[in-house]
C-alpha positions as MATLAB code, in Angstrom:
seq = 'MRVLLIGANGYIGRFVADRLLADPAVQLTALGRGDDADVRFDLATGSPGALTRFLDAVHPGVVVNCAGATRGGARELTRHNTVAVATVCEALRRSGCGARLVQVGCSAEYGPSQPGSSTAEDAVPRPGGPYGVSKLAATELVLGSGLDAVVLRVFSPAGPGTPAGSPLGRLAEAMRRAMQSGDGELRLGGLGAQRDFIDVRDVARAVHAASLSAAQGVINIGSGRAVRLRDAAATLARVAGYGGALHELDGPPGALRPTIGHPRTESVGHRLDALGHHRTDALGHHRPDPLGNRGERPDADHAAPAPHPYPDGCGSWQQADVRTARDRLGWRPRIALEESLADIWMEAACRI';
ca = [
      -0.056    0.001    0.027;
       1.346    3.285   -1.017;
       0.758    6.192    1.528;
       1.553    9.766    1.153;
       2.151   11.342    4.676;
       1.845   15.245    4.915;
       3.096   16.601    7.963;
       5.744   13.859    8.789;
       7.692   16.275   11.007;
       5.223   17.482   13.294;
       4.405   16.125   16.796;
       1.870   13.668   15.806;
       3.304   13.101   12.205;
       6.577   11.686   13.376;
       4.831    8.988   15.251;
       2.601    8.215   12.336;
       5.728    8.097   10.260;
       7.330    5.437   12.543;
       4.137    3.376   12.681;
       3.414    3.449    9.033;
       7.438    2.472    8.444;
       6.877   -0.405   10.830;
       4.348   -1.971    8.579;
       6.375   -3.870    5.900;
       3.220   -3.755    3.465;
       3.370    0.096    3.470;
       5.505    2.192    1.174;
       5.766    5.633    2.491;
       6.313    8.885    0.926;
       6.751   12.037    2.967;
       5.459   15.472    1.525;
       6.221   18.705    3.672;
       7.805   21.955    3.815;
      11.213   20.722    5.336;
      14.480   19.713    3.625;
      14.108   16.243    4.846;
      10.700   15.559    3.106;
      10.833   13.241    0.293;
       8.847   15.925   -1.737;
       8.921   19.630   -0.797;
       5.597   21.165   -1.070;
       3.691   24.024    0.954;
       0.254   23.257    1.149;
      -0.776   26.857    2.288;
       0.617   28.362   -0.920;
       1.039   25.504   -3.375;
      -1.729   25.119   -6.106;
      -3.996   22.189   -6.335;
      -2.792   21.591   -9.702;
       0.764   21.080   -8.763;
      -0.353   18.767   -6.067;
      -2.629   16.761   -8.482;
       0.250   16.046  -10.992;
       2.369   14.670   -7.887;
      -0.587   12.371   -6.849;
      -0.889   11.262  -10.402;
       2.737   10.402  -10.503;
       3.089    8.729   -7.161;
      -0.468    7.277   -7.278;
      -0.917    6.654   -3.418;
      -3.632    4.566   -2.062;
      -3.957    6.656    1.074;
      -3.150   10.176    1.908;
      -2.633   11.137    5.665;
      -2.745   14.743    6.790;
      -0.986   15.483    9.986;
       0.009   18.936    8.804;
      -1.227   22.119   10.388;
      -0.503   25.123   12.581;
      -1.226   25.517   16.331;
       0.339   28.949   16.690;
      -0.308   32.392   15.106;
      -3.312   34.551   14.584;
      -6.615   33.780   12.558;
      -5.338   34.596    9.302;
      -2.059   32.184    9.721;
      -4.193   29.401   11.304;
      -6.966   29.576    8.471;
      -4.124   29.430    5.788;
      -2.323   26.450    7.333;
      -5.296   24.597    8.763;
      -8.212   25.336    6.262;
      -7.119   26.593    3.110;
      -4.229   23.729    2.978;
      -6.997   21.117    3.603;
      -8.956   22.722    0.761;
      -5.909   22.230   -1.457;
      -5.571   18.684   -0.470;
      -9.467   17.885   -1.282;
      -9.312   19.546   -4.690;
      -5.987   17.918   -5.760;
      -7.614   14.444   -4.620;
     -10.793   15.403   -6.689;
      -8.822   16.156   -9.878;
      -6.424   13.269   -9.411;
      -7.101    9.959  -10.910;
      -5.334    7.934   -7.976;
      -8.782    7.492   -5.827;
      -6.767    7.841   -2.764;
      -8.380    7.381    0.574;
      -7.877   10.638    2.841;
      -7.155   10.374    6.632;
      -7.444   13.886    8.091;
      -6.298   14.498   11.729;
      -8.697   16.753   13.464;
      -8.832   18.117   16.852;
     -11.007   18.056   19.862;
     -10.785   22.203   20.032;
     -13.408   21.680   17.267;
     -16.122   20.642   19.795;
     -15.306   23.478   22.130;
     -16.614   23.270   25.647;
     -18.602   20.473   27.008;
     -20.795   19.968   29.999;
     -18.679   18.757   32.733;
     -19.376   15.051   33.528;
     -20.306   14.481   29.854;
     -18.558   12.473   27.056;
     -18.571   14.129   23.831;
     -19.599   11.891   20.894;
     -19.151   12.678   17.262;
     -22.719   14.016   16.692;
     -22.308   16.717   19.178;
     -22.969   20.161   17.675;
     -19.184   21.852   17.267;
     -18.896   25.061   19.051;
     -15.131   25.870   18.878;
     -14.355   28.701   21.358;
     -11.357   29.958   19.506;
      -9.657   30.734   16.042;
      -7.602   27.387   16.161;
     -10.732   25.229   16.748;
     -12.774   27.281   14.136;
      -9.921   26.843   11.548;
      -9.798   22.976   12.211;
     -13.471   22.594   12.091;
     -13.605   24.467    8.728;
     -11.071   21.785    7.419;
     -13.195   18.963    8.753;
     -16.254   20.319    6.962;
     -14.230   20.566    3.708;
     -13.321   17.069    4.134;
     -16.706   15.728    4.841;
     -18.296   17.620    1.995;
     -15.622   16.736   -0.581;
     -17.279   13.428   -1.714;
     -13.905   11.816   -1.181;
     -13.333    8.424    0.516;
     -12.308   10.339    3.777;
     -12.239    9.870    7.635;
     -11.584   12.697   10.231;
      -9.825   11.587   13.413;
     -10.699   14.343   16.157;
      -7.752   13.647   18.454;
      -8.229   15.057   22.050;
      -5.129   16.088   24.121;
      -1.988   14.193   23.022;
       0.699   13.348   25.496;
       3.726   11.504   25.738;
       7.237   11.485   24.136;
       7.899   14.567   22.032;
       5.153   16.535   24.011;
       5.956   20.377   23.026;
       7.745   22.020   25.971;
       5.175   24.838   25.597;
       2.092   22.742   26.252;
       0.452   22.275   29.838;
       2.009   19.128   30.565;
       5.371   20.035   28.901;
       5.573   23.191   31.299;
       4.655   21.360   34.237;
       7.587   18.931   33.674;
      10.060   21.950   32.898;
       8.999   23.729   35.946;
       9.549   20.486   37.941;
      12.892   20.191   36.577;
      14.059   23.529   37.223;
      12.803   23.340   40.869;
      14.539   20.149   41.254;
      17.799   21.567   39.600;
      17.833   24.592   41.833;
      16.683   22.754   44.954;
      13.508   24.507   45.475;
      10.812   22.850   47.517;
       7.812   24.637   46.287;
       6.315   25.245   42.965;
       3.360   27.854   42.322;
       1.420   26.799   39.468;
      -1.916   28.236   37.799;
      -4.492   26.535   35.402;
      -4.771   23.235   37.062;
      -8.388   23.288   37.321;
      -9.009   22.273   33.798;
      -9.877   18.666   32.919;
      -8.759   17.198   29.659;
      -8.856   13.832   27.837;
      -5.254   12.932   27.551;
      -4.167   10.501   24.801;
      -0.751    9.038   24.214;
       0.693   10.082   20.784;
       1.725    6.649   20.052;
      -1.828    5.566   20.436;
      -2.855    8.258   18.120;
      -0.477    6.892   15.560;
      -2.211    3.333   16.131;
      -5.528    5.009   15.340;
      -4.069    6.729   12.178;
      -2.769    3.338   10.899;
      -6.071    1.552   11.476;
      -7.991    4.463    9.795;
      -5.710    4.068    6.689;
      -6.578    0.308    6.724;
     -10.362    0.682    7.369;
     -13.457    1.639    5.145;
     -14.662    4.000    7.987;
     -15.716    7.627    7.157;
     -16.911   10.394    8.819;
     -15.609   11.904   12.067;
     -14.107    9.461   14.852;
     -13.034   10.519   18.266;
      -9.555    9.784   19.475;
      -9.255    9.923   23.270;
      -8.773    7.875   26.263;
     -12.489    8.165   27.300;
     -11.555    9.679   30.689;
     -11.161   13.409   31.604;
      -8.157   14.046   34.019;
      -7.582   17.216   36.097;
      -4.512   18.806   35.365;
      -3.703   18.935   39.128;
      -4.043   15.290   39.237;
      -1.559   14.934   36.231;
       0.728   17.181   38.082;
       0.631   14.893   41.333;
       1.437   11.863   38.955;
       4.346   13.730   37.349;
       5.653   14.571   40.614;
       5.477   10.920   41.993;
       7.231    9.917   38.705;
       9.918   12.622   38.835;
      10.527   12.045   42.752;
       9.690   15.657   43.621;
       9.131   15.895   47.159;
       8.396   19.424   47.366;
       5.034   21.307   47.753;
       3.065   22.292   44.744;
       0.794   25.405   45.493;
      -2.136   25.992   43.096;
      -2.908   29.514   42.052;
      -6.516   28.685   40.987;
      -9.211   30.077   43.212;
     -10.042   33.398   45.159;
      -7.286   35.928   44.866;
      -5.037   35.342   47.794;
      -5.818   31.677   48.255;
      -2.974   29.303   48.089;
      -3.741   25.508   48.319;
      -0.978   23.033   48.767;
      -1.909   19.958   46.788;
       1.331   18.081   46.143;
       4.267   17.120   48.342;
       4.866   18.050   51.992;
       3.979   21.584   53.150;
       6.972   23.830   53.842;
       7.012   26.262   56.750;
      10.230   28.009   55.677;
      10.531   30.625   53.041;
      11.700   29.560   49.631;
      13.866   32.305   47.847;
      12.805   31.112   44.396;
       9.391   30.017   43.416;
       8.020   29.227   40.047;
       4.796   30.405   38.388;
       4.928   27.711   35.692;
       1.660   28.104   34.092;
       0.656   31.641   35.301;
       0.789   34.850   32.921;
       1.533   32.743   29.617;
      -0.757   29.931   28.805;
      -0.673   27.314   26.128;
      -3.330   25.332   24.337;
      -3.605   21.644   24.411;
      -1.151   21.430   21.256;
       1.471   23.853   22.782;
       0.246   27.350   21.312;
       1.488   30.066   23.535;
      -1.181   32.557   24.230;
      -1.072   35.521   26.837;
      -2.859   35.315   29.883;
      -6.616   35.868   28.911;
      -7.370   37.326   32.533;
      -5.064   40.210   32.041;
      -3.271   39.423   35.044;
      -6.312   40.650   37.306;
      -5.766   37.742   39.600;
      -9.260   36.389   39.171;
      -9.780   32.606   38.545;
     -12.714   30.636   37.471;
     -14.164   27.872   39.678;
     -13.228   24.769   37.697;
     -15.958   22.843   39.326;
     -18.730   25.227   38.374;
     -21.518   23.254   36.709;
     -21.601   25.454   33.429;
     -19.207   25.028   30.814;
     -17.029   28.298   30.143;
     -14.891   28.870   27.150;
     -12.740   31.342   29.118;
     -10.205   31.570   30.605;
      -9.079   28.307   28.984;
      -6.928   29.432   25.811;
      -7.580   26.237   23.822;
     -11.248   27.248   23.741;
     -12.558   24.112   25.270;
     -13.651   25.525   28.757;
     -13.113   23.557   32.030;
     -13.909   19.849   30.849;
     -13.499   17.674   27.805;
     -13.652   13.971   27.646;
     -14.176   11.701   24.678;
     -16.719    9.222   23.733;
     -14.673    6.682   22.057;
     -17.051    3.968   21.079;
     -17.070    4.720   17.541;
     -13.182    4.172   17.313;
     -13.613    0.896   19.020;
     -16.555   -0.105   16.699;
     -15.407    1.083   13.409;
     -11.432    0.860   13.669;
     -11.351   -1.812   16.095;
      -8.916    0.821   18.348;
      -8.503    1.166   21.972;
      -6.139    3.085   23.970;
      -3.369    1.137   25.191;
      -0.818    3.577   26.919;
      -1.756    4.678   30.358;
      -1.330    8.510   31.216;
       1.232    7.650   33.883;
       3.412    6.030   31.288;
       3.038    9.171   28.959;
       3.921   11.240   32.037;
       7.055    9.205   32.679;
       8.188    9.771   29.070;
       7.380   13.519   29.311;
       9.725   13.570   32.397;
      12.545   11.382   30.897;
      12.787   14.090   28.193;
      12.739   16.959   30.516;
      15.213   15.260   32.950;
      17.712   14.897   30.176;
      18.004   18.672   30.141;
      19.175   18.807   33.699;
];
């Protein structure tokens, strides 16, 4: 089977490439903007006609699109996440290769969910920011293209290679710095959000399965379990062997709740606000603190979903209903969050 992989150098694309290369039945060609791609092509600026000529020459049976942008303004996100997908769809319609399209989408397309609920594929998307809007527009283009296509809506990817600017990446980096300098306390914000973390290697398995299947439409890829970031931080501290105290900045102004480790009564010279005034979305997109540094924080346990101040536009809660992936792809997550966090910590610890 000939597979054309777009975006092989990205966070998810690297693991998809590894997974496909491990299949002896797959002949893989990587297309991208980097020098190490088999074919250099910029989807955001290249013409559908040029891509069509390449498709007709290579004649892939499957096209996997892992490319896209998580950073930048609305114009840049639209160009890389929406216009680029329009180019792929148009090229595939013009080509005679008849390739199947596997598009990697994102849970930000759904936007906020009611706390305690599991989001199924038939939920009405209400993205809370430009990133989610640009990815949702791409999904609609794929679904309306008339192609043999499937969109995998990936929830919050984690594991090796996690971007240092993502919430879990920043937690690990803050802990590394604290351990390196001997600090016994960390001050962290943004730990009230609950997200459905899925290991990036499980995502790659889902892409592989989707490439071989006949499934169409939208399929959620997640663990099926929402985890509060403060619980992920506790697990990371245990994995790292960090014995200090973690103080959470969420809550009423002036409130400081020790949540991890042993409370310390002595003063600590250097404290870290690891996730305070600069936030990131679930894919590592740096955003300024949406509260304007006013010191106000939402109650993460409030029953009503709120799109702000969560920079990924997903509110306080997201959890995937993954029954469709099980039934139509034969896919289930295999890697527990603790293993994903251990791999994140291993990479962070190597920087000590």
